[in-house]
């Protein structure tokens, strides 16, 4: 079927072939010189039959969308089982991340844990230490919430400058799903907690070899943390913690314990490996921040972007991207086309939801000139997404985590786009 | 279980043996340490057999695998070397993490004595103890890690939020803009291997 594509160049061919395909100048409506055979000739699909309803009991995307997939960066880590891959955010729209291409981050691989083998223990400073089965969890009153899960290291490779060429790589350690689950406070209540709770913590860990144990103040646990067993309507994917994961709204992804097996109420943080050696943020003077839980307001333009060049020539152009904040709702996103000299207020597709992705659009016109595209998120606390240089002035370049600096894309006259840093 | 008025009565009591099997975490004050001991020489043997293939004979790391020794004094360098000796604040974390999650691919196969010995060897590799040292649950809290005071609790609210919660510039924000870095200059982005549809 691919030879029957009269409009020629696919995006991949464009990338391979460089700038030649971008010459089309579109000033005014297009006009056909000859009748389009896709219209004038009866196509196979308008005459024969498609596939039957028994063909695909559980479907995958159509083959032409093969580009929309997770990707990894082999040189980032020593082994793929303690590593990360990236959501193809450049090619997605709206806010909900399809589970099948939602990024993965494991520390000892994605384990296979059957619901029948699943156990969740709640113990420590509780009145009744308890063991729950998966079936028990489904008997608690449940809730649905949409939240983003962003790896603390998202954009971490960009601390010292522009490095990876694509929004998928620079900003794709994130997904945004609708979770179904039980508020953690309901499980803690079942086990019984009382007395002064203000100085208490929970320690949570997974069933995998890495365990990924983390300490969380009890106040957060009682606020909005979910013990989730469904995402986007169906069971969690294996790689996202099947059958049960923790959802910790607004907080760094490492705390979203997958394959959750144990919740211990404690009177002090454990200071585990994942909150001392890792997920601590080294500053320029060699000291490090710990317990940097919240993910600050951030945004990125997903198209145009290095994987999404402008191929349609001049004229109407949709600039789109996503914004999010761990502190609450996104209230505004500004877009600059000149590297931050001037800004326009973008259109939020819907009012921002607390601690969830928000889609924005700037419907504009491209005159074919170079652009330096930037987006700048604001959240309901009044926080304005900083530039990378503002962040570096406070933190230096070795924080590894929590890089929410403004991203710049250079759009060339050819329509090709590159990850750059600007003054 | 026995439900009180505001509970559903779901779940069943956890048995002491079950809690003991899963509750392995060790805190900075030593809470959670099991009985046992191990010395540097024993630890060198365990390390050589079970750890050195990835972490190197002296904890220096092989290839892209983590180094666990060295790097002292580098935390304010351009490229800090963050190891147990140079960075980790607490010995408890080393014990806890090795016991529960190492060796990579065969976790939870080391006995408490093995873990005490490996921890003693890693301390020795970082010049924190001498080669005669034997680690146990009693002398554990006497070890102070070099970077124990190297951490501050998240202070973004004071140092960043208070500054960045301000109305942003909308026009004439800069005189000029210059590109200072390009990702294509590094050329480290993976090549796409998706065939053209």
XYZ file of C-alpha atoms in Angstrom:
620
model
C 0.000 0.000 0.000
C 2.888 2.356 0.589
C 3.584 2.803 -3.128
C 0.095 4.322 -3.436
C 0.896 7.385 -1.422
C 0.923 10.221 -3.962
C 1.800 12.824 -1.400
C 5.121 11.139 -1.188
C 7.490 11.752 1.613
C 6.855 10.194 4.950
C 8.265 11.934 7.968
C 11.024 9.321 8.188
C 11.997 9.835 4.582
C 12.057 13.541 5.300
C 14.468 13.053 8.163
C 16.711 10.826 6.052
C 16.547 13.080 3.032
C 17.259 16.276 4.881
C 15.820 19.570 3.828
C 14.799 18.918 0.242
C 11.210 17.975 0.978
C 10.379 21.141 2.828
C 10.389 23.495 -0.086
C 6.644 23.644 -0.578
C 5.489 27.195 -0.196
C 1.856 27.464 0.719
C 0.671 31.023 0.356
C -3.050 30.692 -0.175
C -5.235 27.650 -0.832
C -3.725 24.652 -2.609
C -5.075 23.874 -6.072
C -4.945 20.456 -7.784
C -3.502 20.438 -11.321
C -4.860 16.984 -12.086
C -7.623 14.911 -10.469
C -6.470 12.979 -7.447
C -6.632 9.213 -8.183
C -7.276 8.555 -4.498
C -10.607 10.176 -5.209
C -11.275 9.392 -8.857
C -10.258 5.707 -8.739
C -12.129 3.184 -6.594
C -9.730 2.101 -3.898
C -9.459 -1.480 -2.615
C -10.826 -0.468 0.785
C -13.919 1.008 -0.847
C -14.673 -2.189 -2.721
C -13.401 -5.237 -0.848
C -13.583 -6.208 2.809
C -11.590 -5.271 5.828
C -10.732 -7.631 8.674
C -13.415 -9.334 10.765
C -14.312 -8.712 14.368
C -12.640 -11.962 15.373
C -9.304 -10.880 13.918
C -7.978 -8.819 16.837
C -9.287 -9.689 20.321
C -6.983 -7.070 21.821
C -5.616 -4.568 19.368
C -2.357 -2.777 18.804
C -1.966 0.490 16.869
C -2.120 0.295 13.075
C 1.232 -0.472 11.483
C 1.634 3.053 10.085
C 2.016 4.313 13.651
C 5.071 2.190 14.388
C 7.032 5.354 15.120
C 4.909 5.928 18.222
C 6.763 3.682 20.610
C 8.985 3.629 23.646
C 12.675 4.165 22.985
C 15.708 3.703 25.193
C 19.175 5.216 25.217
C 21.666 2.354 25.571
C 24.581 4.406 26.868
C 22.604 5.809 29.820
C 22.809 2.713 32.028
C 24.864 -0.448 32.504
C 21.946 -2.810 32.026
C 18.451 -2.604 30.550
C 16.876 -4.148 33.669
C 17.916 -1.228 35.814
C 17.174 1.442 33.309
C 14.586 3.692 31.748
C 12.818 4.179 28.457
C 10.889 7.110 27.090
C 7.270 7.877 26.215
C 6.826 9.084 22.599
C 5.355 12.384 23.787
C 6.339 14.040 20.498
C 3.655 12.029 18.671
C 0.890 12.029 21.313
C -1.840 14.604 21.810
C -4.421 15.285 24.469
C -3.353 14.255 27.954
C -3.917 10.532 28.504
C -0.843 8.358 27.846
C -1.604 5.012 26.178
C -0.352 2.397 28.629
C 1.448 0.441 25.928
C 3.888 3.277 25.270
C 3.999 4.816 28.761
C 7.619 4.992 29.898
C 9.183 2.331 32.110
C 11.745 2.650 34.842
C 12.825 -0.495 36.660
C 15.641 -1.218 39.074
C 15.582 -4.997 38.686
C 13.351 -5.550 35.687
C 9.586 -5.746 35.199
C 8.491 -8.727 37.289
C 5.581 -11.075 36.632
C 3.347 -11.233 39.706
C -0.009 -13.025 39.489
C -2.981 -11.573 41.341
C -3.345 -14.872 43.205
C 0.231 -14.566 44.465
C -0.142 -10.949 45.447
C 0.049 -9.959 49.129
C 0.091 -6.518 50.700
C 1.258 -6.135 54.320
C 0.451 -3.101 56.479
C 2.337 -3.110 59.765
C 4.584 -1.118 62.078
C 2.989 1.485 64.339
C -0.539 0.244 63.743
C -3.059 -1.370 66.050
C -3.634 -4.412 63.835
C -0.883 -5.471 61.389
C -2.729 -6.861 58.391
C -2.224 -8.870 55.218
C -4.444 -8.134 52.219
C -4.984 -10.215 49.115
C -5.702 -8.635 45.753
C -9.357 -9.612 46.146
C -9.476 -7.781 49.475
C -8.356 -4.547 47.815
C -11.198 -4.684 45.311
C -13.687 -4.687 48.200
C -12.680 -1.242 49.473
C -14.560 1.818 48.207
C -12.561 3.041 45.247
C -11.837 6.324 43.466
C -10.640 7.472 40.029
C -8.078 10.222 39.478
C -5.868 11.401 36.631
C -2.270 12.169 37.601
C 1.113 12.517 35.932
C 3.972 10.254 36.951
C 7.259 11.987 36.115
C 10.621 10.391 36.817
C 12.765 12.603 39.033
C 15.467 12.249 36.352
C 13.300 13.482 33.480
C 15.453 16.007 31.549
C 18.362 15.077 33.826
C 20.713 14.496 30.911
C 20.191 18.137 29.917
C 21.597 19.711 33.096
C 24.952 20.504 31.519
C 23.560 21.540 28.158
C 21.644 20.378 25.116
C 22.356 16.698 24.652
C 19.541 14.523 23.271
C 17.664 15.554 20.158
C 13.970 14.955 20.695
C 11.192 15.728 23.167
C 10.788 11.994 23.694
C 14.338 11.839 25.060
C 14.507 15.165 26.848
C 11.029 15.053 28.452
C 9.610 11.544 27.912
C 10.128 10.024 31.367
C 6.503 10.845 32.087
C 3.060 9.397 31.673
C -0.409 10.552 32.634
C -3.141 8.039 33.369
C -6.538 7.718 34.978
C -6.020 5.516 38.029
C -8.597 3.416 39.812
C -7.708 2.480 43.344
C -8.224 2.710 47.060
C -7.052 5.721 49.092
C -4.081 4.613 51.169
C -5.753 6.169 54.193
C -8.471 3.511 53.967
C -5.909 0.713 54.337
C -4.137 2.509 57.173
C -7.476 3.049 58.884
C -8.213 -0.643 58.565
C -4.945 -1.412 60.373
C -5.626 1.327 62.905
C -3.494 4.409 63.387
C -3.978 6.819 66.237
C -2.187 9.254 68.493
C 0.061 12.033 67.216
C 0.424 11.360 63.510
C 2.281 14.564 62.619
C 5.765 13.112 63.044
C 5.026 9.671 61.609
C 6.200 8.233 58.312
C 5.430 5.276 56.140
C 8.025 3.103 54.457
C 6.782 1.529 51.236
C 8.449 -1.116 49.123
C 7.805 -3.336 46.116
C 7.874 -7.095 45.625
C 10.778 -6.922 43.140
C 14.407 -7.626 44.004
C 15.308 -3.937 44.042
C 12.337 -3.316 46.414
C 12.646 0.439 45.742
C 11.864 1.251 49.373
C 11.018 4.879 50.108
C 9.968 6.884 53.141
C 6.939 9.173 52.882
C 5.539 11.468 55.587
C 2.281 10.062 56.939
C 0.555 13.374 56.213
C 1.012 12.799 52.456
C -0.086 9.168 52.791
C -3.322 10.292 54.462
C -3.884 13.085 51.932
C -4.096 11.870 48.326
C -1.953 8.733 47.890
C -3.751 5.927 46.069
C -3.190 2.175 46.076
C -4.041 1.672 42.409
C -4.903 -1.447 40.474
C -6.233 -0.053 37.224
C -4.955 2.566 34.798
C -6.854 4.029 31.866
C -9.665 1.605 32.586
C -7.801 -1.690 32.605
C -5.399 -3.536 34.857
C -1.954 -2.058 35.264
C 0.562 -3.274 32.738
C 3.224 -5.636 34.051
C 5.862 -2.976 33.528
C 3.800 -0.439 35.483
C 3.409 -2.558 38.617
C 0.750 -5.213 37.931
C -1.306 -5.916 39.906
C -0.922 -3.009 42.383
C 1.138 0.168 42.497
C 1.331 3.268 44.617
C 0.190 6.565 43.085
C 1.741 9.582 44.802
C 0.220 12.661 43.128
C 2.626 15.443 42.224
C 5.638 13.686 43.697
C 8.669 12.223 41.923
C 8.055 8.970 40.075
C 10.475 6.931 42.176
C 7.984 7.124 45.053
C 5.272 5.471 42.943
C 6.204 1.999 44.215
C 5.298 -0.750 41.736
C 4.310 -4.280 42.703
C 3.595 -2.742 46.131
C 3.972 -5.356 48.860
C 4.597 -3.602 52.163
C 3.570 -0.444 54.016
C 5.226 0.093 57.371
C 4.187 2.946 59.648
C 7.322 4.266 61.359
C 8.415 7.081 63.630
C 11.368 8.007 61.416
C 12.438 7.840 57.769
C 14.442 4.765 56.821
C 16.941 6.755 54.687
C 17.006 3.940 52.162
C 19.294 3.717 49.137
C 16.667 5.382 46.947
C 16.576 8.463 49.197
C 20.292 8.804 50.005
C 22.509 7.523 47.212
C 19.801 8.228 44.633
C 17.058 10.858 44.446
C 19.201 13.337 46.332
C 20.210 16.421 44.388
C 23.858 17.477 44.504
C 24.424 21.233 44.561
C 27.436 23.161 43.283
C 29.112 23.288 46.701
C 29.005 19.507 47.051
C 26.146 19.380 49.557
C 22.940 17.728 48.412
C 19.240 18.218 48.908
C 17.265 15.264 50.191
C 13.522 14.606 50.222
C 12.898 16.742 47.136
C 9.578 15.039 46.605
C 7.460 17.496 44.620
C 7.879 17.877 40.851
C 7.749 21.602 40.097
C 5.795 23.250 37.261
C 7.146 22.302 33.853
C 6.205 22.276 30.196
C 7.538 21.278 26.789
C 6.489 21.920 23.216
C 5.952 18.482 21.707
C 5.385 19.715 18.150
C 7.193 21.144 16.365
C 10.148 19.365 17.976
C 13.210 17.519 16.654
C 11.179 14.374 15.916
C 8.302 16.457 14.534
C 9.694 18.825 11.885
C 7.432 21.221 10.011
C 6.706 19.568 6.665
C 3.762 21.576 5.442
C 5.528 24.761 4.531
C 4.496 28.245 5.567
C 1.052 29.256 6.736
C -1.101 27.934 9.551
C 0.927 26.118 12.214
C -0.238 24.407 15.384
C 2.297 24.667 18.162
C 1.328 22.236 20.903
C 2.728 20.828 24.085
C 1.992 19.772 27.600
C 2.383 21.380 30.999
C 2.145 19.995 34.504
C 2.835 20.849 38.147
C 3.142 18.774 41.289
C 1.855 21.733 43.282
C -1.607 21.749 41.733
C -3.319 22.988 38.577
C -1.682 24.612 35.571
C -3.264 28.037 35.170
C -1.364 29.412 32.162
C 1.230 28.535 29.551
C 3.144 31.159 27.589
C 4.867 30.418 24.285
C 7.774 32.340 22.752
C 8.882 32.058 19.133
C 11.977 34.228 19.568
C 13.856 32.546 22.385
C 12.129 34.370 25.220
C 12.206 37.961 23.970
C 8.427 38.080 23.578
C 5.707 35.771 24.806
C 2.134 34.946 23.823
C -0.420 33.296 26.095
C -1.268 29.860 24.723
C -4.698 28.250 24.755
C -5.264 25.587 27.412
C -7.343 22.881 25.795
C -9.168 22.353 29.082
C -8.824 23.888 32.500
C -5.828 22.382 34.255
C -6.474 19.507 36.659
C -4.493 19.182 39.875
C -1.214 17.299 39.405
C -2.113 16.130 35.906
C -0.927 16.895 32.391
C -2.535 19.888 30.691
C -2.543 20.224 26.869
C -1.851 23.640 25.358
C -1.992 25.015 21.814
C -0.754 28.137 20.127
C -2.550 28.391 16.787
C -0.229 30.554 14.744
C 1.200 31.296 11.312
C 4.685 30.355 10.184
C 6.350 32.768 7.799
C 9.150 30.315 7.004
C 11.719 32.089 9.148
C 13.828 30.637 11.926
C 12.178 30.330 15.313
C 13.404 29.638 18.833
C 10.380 28.013 20.445
C 9.919 27.974 24.201
C 7.039 27.280 26.579
C 6.670 28.558 30.143
C 4.175 27.044 32.587
C 2.512 28.735 35.539
C 0.654 26.896 38.297
C -2.023 27.868 40.776
C 0.568 28.836 43.389
C 1.869 31.557 41.065
C 5.097 29.678 40.401
C 6.551 30.424 36.961
C 8.645 27.754 35.259
C 12.264 28.977 35.398
C 14.898 28.986 32.685
C 17.671 26.414 32.863
C 20.111 29.204 33.668
C 17.953 30.315 36.605
C 18.004 26.773 37.926
C 21.756 26.426 37.434
C 22.381 29.696 39.264
C 20.861 28.121 42.381
C 21.855 24.479 41.957
C 24.828 24.155 39.619
C 24.910 21.400 37.013
C 25.150 18.190 39.091
C 21.666 17.876 40.561
C 20.823 14.992 38.185
C 17.147 15.258 39.172
C 14.375 17.873 39.046
C 15.350 19.724 35.881
C 12.202 21.688 35.029
C 13.957 24.423 33.065
C 12.453 25.969 29.942
C 13.244 23.962 26.787
C 14.262 25.683 23.554
C 13.739 24.237 20.065
C 15.441 25.871 17.096
C 13.265 25.713 13.985
C 15.308 26.144 10.811
C 13.950 27.623 7.599
C 13.839 24.037 6.286
C 11.361 23.131 9.003
C 13.855 20.896 10.785
C 14.004 21.332 14.551
C 16.891 20.995 17.001
C 17.396 20.957 20.757
C 19.443 24.019 21.646
C 20.373 26.246 24.552
C 20.183 30.008 24.262
C 21.422 33.019 26.186
C -9.289 -9.304 62.206
C -12.261 -7.925 64.073
C -13.625 -4.724 62.626
C -14.181 -1.689 64.750
C -17.039 0.649 63.980
C -15.254 2.540 61.205
C -13.444 -0.316 59.499
C -14.631 -2.846 56.928
C -13.030 -5.879 58.510
C -11.017 -6.645 55.384
C -7.640 -8.355 55.500
C -6.419 -10.727 58.169
C -3.844 -10.357 60.947
C -0.221 -10.509 59.805
C 1.694 -13.235 61.635
C 4.974 -12.455 63.364
C 6.849 -14.810 61.019
C 5.411 -13.013 57.998
C 6.366 -9.586 59.271
C 9.858 -10.856 60.090
C 10.257 -12.260 56.562
C 9.452 -8.986 54.822
C 10.401 -6.303 57.356
C 14.135 -6.190 56.636
C 14.806 -2.456 56.622
C 17.591 -1.059 58.764
C 17.506 2.529 59.991
C 20.399 4.926 60.607
C 20.216 4.260 64.367
C 20.702 0.531 63.755
C 17.055 -0.430 64.248
C 16.389 -3.603 62.296
C 19.917 -5.045 62.354
C 19.970 -8.803 62.940
C 22.665 -10.498 65.061
C 25.893 -11.377 63.284
C 29.323 -10.085 62.363
C 31.887 -10.068 59.597
C 35.448 -8.813 59.159
C 37.273 -7.139 56.290
C 39.212 -10.220 55.208
C 36.060 -12.380 55.055
C 34.310 -9.587 53.231
C 37.093 -9.407 50.649
C 36.436 -13.065 49.849
C 32.677 -12.651 49.574
C 33.145 -9.495 47.499
C 35.586 -11.214 45.146
C 33.166 -14.077 44.612
C 29.832 -12.242 44.406
C 30.436 -8.549 43.720
C 33.742 -7.867 41.953
C 32.590 -8.948 38.489
C 30.540 -5.734 38.308
C 31.952 -3.495 41.031
C 35.657 -4.320 40.555
C 38.105 -6.008 42.942
C 38.504 -2.802 44.925
C 35.011 -1.376 44.457
C 36.175 0.808 41.604
C 33.414 -0.353 39.214
C 33.714 -2.249 35.936
C 32.634 -0.475 32.781
C 29.338 1.337 33.363
C 28.607 -0.492 36.657
C 28.602 1.570 39.853
C 31.795 2.265 41.765
C 31.313 1.741 45.499
C 34.665 3.108 46.664
C 36.700 6.250 46.061
C 35.671 9.725 44.977
C 36.244 11.412 48.331
C 36.544 15.165 47.928
C 34.973 15.265 44.467
C 31.400 16.284 45.290
C 31.941 19.904 44.280
C 33.831 18.945 41.125
C 32.456 19.305 37.617
C 31.936 15.537 37.567
C 31.560 14.282 41.136
C 32.266 10.613 41.904
C 29.493 9.595 44.279
C 30.254 6.357 46.152
C 29.516 4.775 49.527
C 32.617 6.475 50.888
C 32.293 9.851 49.224
C 28.527 10.363 49.296
C 26.377 7.932 51.310
C 25.362 9.433 54.669
C 24.576 6.252 56.612
C 26.121 2.811 57.003
C 22.637 1.411 57.634
C 21.721 2.047 54.000
C 24.672 0.018 52.761
C 23.761 -2.909 54.980
C 20.063 -2.729 54.161
C 20.498 -2.373 50.409
C 23.128 -5.102 50.020
C 21.114 -7.475 52.190
C 17.841 -6.969 50.314
C 18.817 -6.201 46.745
C 22.336 -7.423 45.965
C 23.929 -9.218 44.161
C 22.109 -7.841 41.148
C 20.166 -10.769 39.675
C 20.508 -12.938 42.806
C 19.184 -10.705 45.568
C 18.446 -11.972 49.097
C 21.051 -14.730 48.885
C 23.566 -13.235 51.343
C 23.415 -14.249 55.003
C 23.577 -11.552 57.677
C 27.203 -12.538 58.371
C 28.001 -12.210 54.655
C 26.466 -8.744 54.635
C 28.367 -7.608 57.730
C 31.560 -8.843 56.068
C 30.866 -7.174 52.704
C 29.966 -3.931 54.469
C 33.239 -4.135 56.439
C 35.165 -4.660 53.197
C 33.467 -1.714 51.476
C 34.254 0.474 54.498
C 37.884 -0.675 54.239
C 37.924 0.014 50.495
C 36.898 3.561 51.319
C 39.636 3.972 53.984
C 37.011 4.318 56.717
C 38.236 1.313 58.782
C 41.516 -0.609 58.898
C 42.050 -4.146 57.665
C 41.621 -5.664 61.150
C 38.079 -4.317 61.482
C 35.108 -6.568 62.197
C 31.577 -5.164 61.921
C 28.654 -6.280 64.098
C 25.312 -5.014 65.367
C 26.934 -3.503 68.446
C 29.752 -1.426 66.932
C 27.679 -0.523 63.864
C 26.468 2.842 65.104
C 30.003 3.838 66.053
C 30.857 4.257 62.371
C 30.310 7.767 61.024
C 30.270 8.060 57.259
C 32.414 10.864 55.770
C 29.456 12.623 54.128
C 26.989 12.198 57.011
C 26.503 15.974 57.200
C 26.334 16.492 53.459
C 22.556 16.656 53.082
C 19.956 19.382 53.608
C 16.203 18.874 53.608
C 14.516 20.254 50.482
C 14.809 24.045 50.703
C 13.255 24.963 47.359
C 10.428 26.877 49.035
C 12.828 29.438 50.462
C 15.493 29.516 47.767
C 13.374 29.156 44.633
C 9.605 29.375 45.042
C 9.689 32.649 46.917
C 11.727 34.121 44.055
C 9.992 32.575 41.069
C 6.409 33.280 42.093
C 6.293 36.597 40.249
C 4.562 37.936 37.161
C 6.778 37.042 34.192
C 8.084 39.367 31.484
C 5.973 39.269 28.301
C 7.677 41.679 25.868
C 11.153 43.071 25.242
C 12.488 40.607 27.781
C 15.970 40.404 26.219
C 17.969 42.543 23.804
C 19.235 39.580 21.836
C 19.184 35.803 21.854
C 22.140 33.637 20.865
C 22.318 29.873 20.501
C 25.011 28.601 22.865
C 24.675 24.824 22.505
C 23.295 22.343 19.986
C 22.375 18.719 20.687
C 23.496 17.685 17.218
C 27.042 18.751 18.058
C 27.223 15.894 20.579
C 25.375 13.465 18.287
C 24.532 10.943 21.038
C 20.820 10.503 20.276
C 20.050 6.909 19.262
C 19.416 6.346 15.575
C 15.821 5.469 14.861
C 15.422 1.903 13.661
C 11.734 2.101 12.722
C 11.197 1.217 9.075
C 9.259 3.710 6.998
C 5.632 2.646 6.901
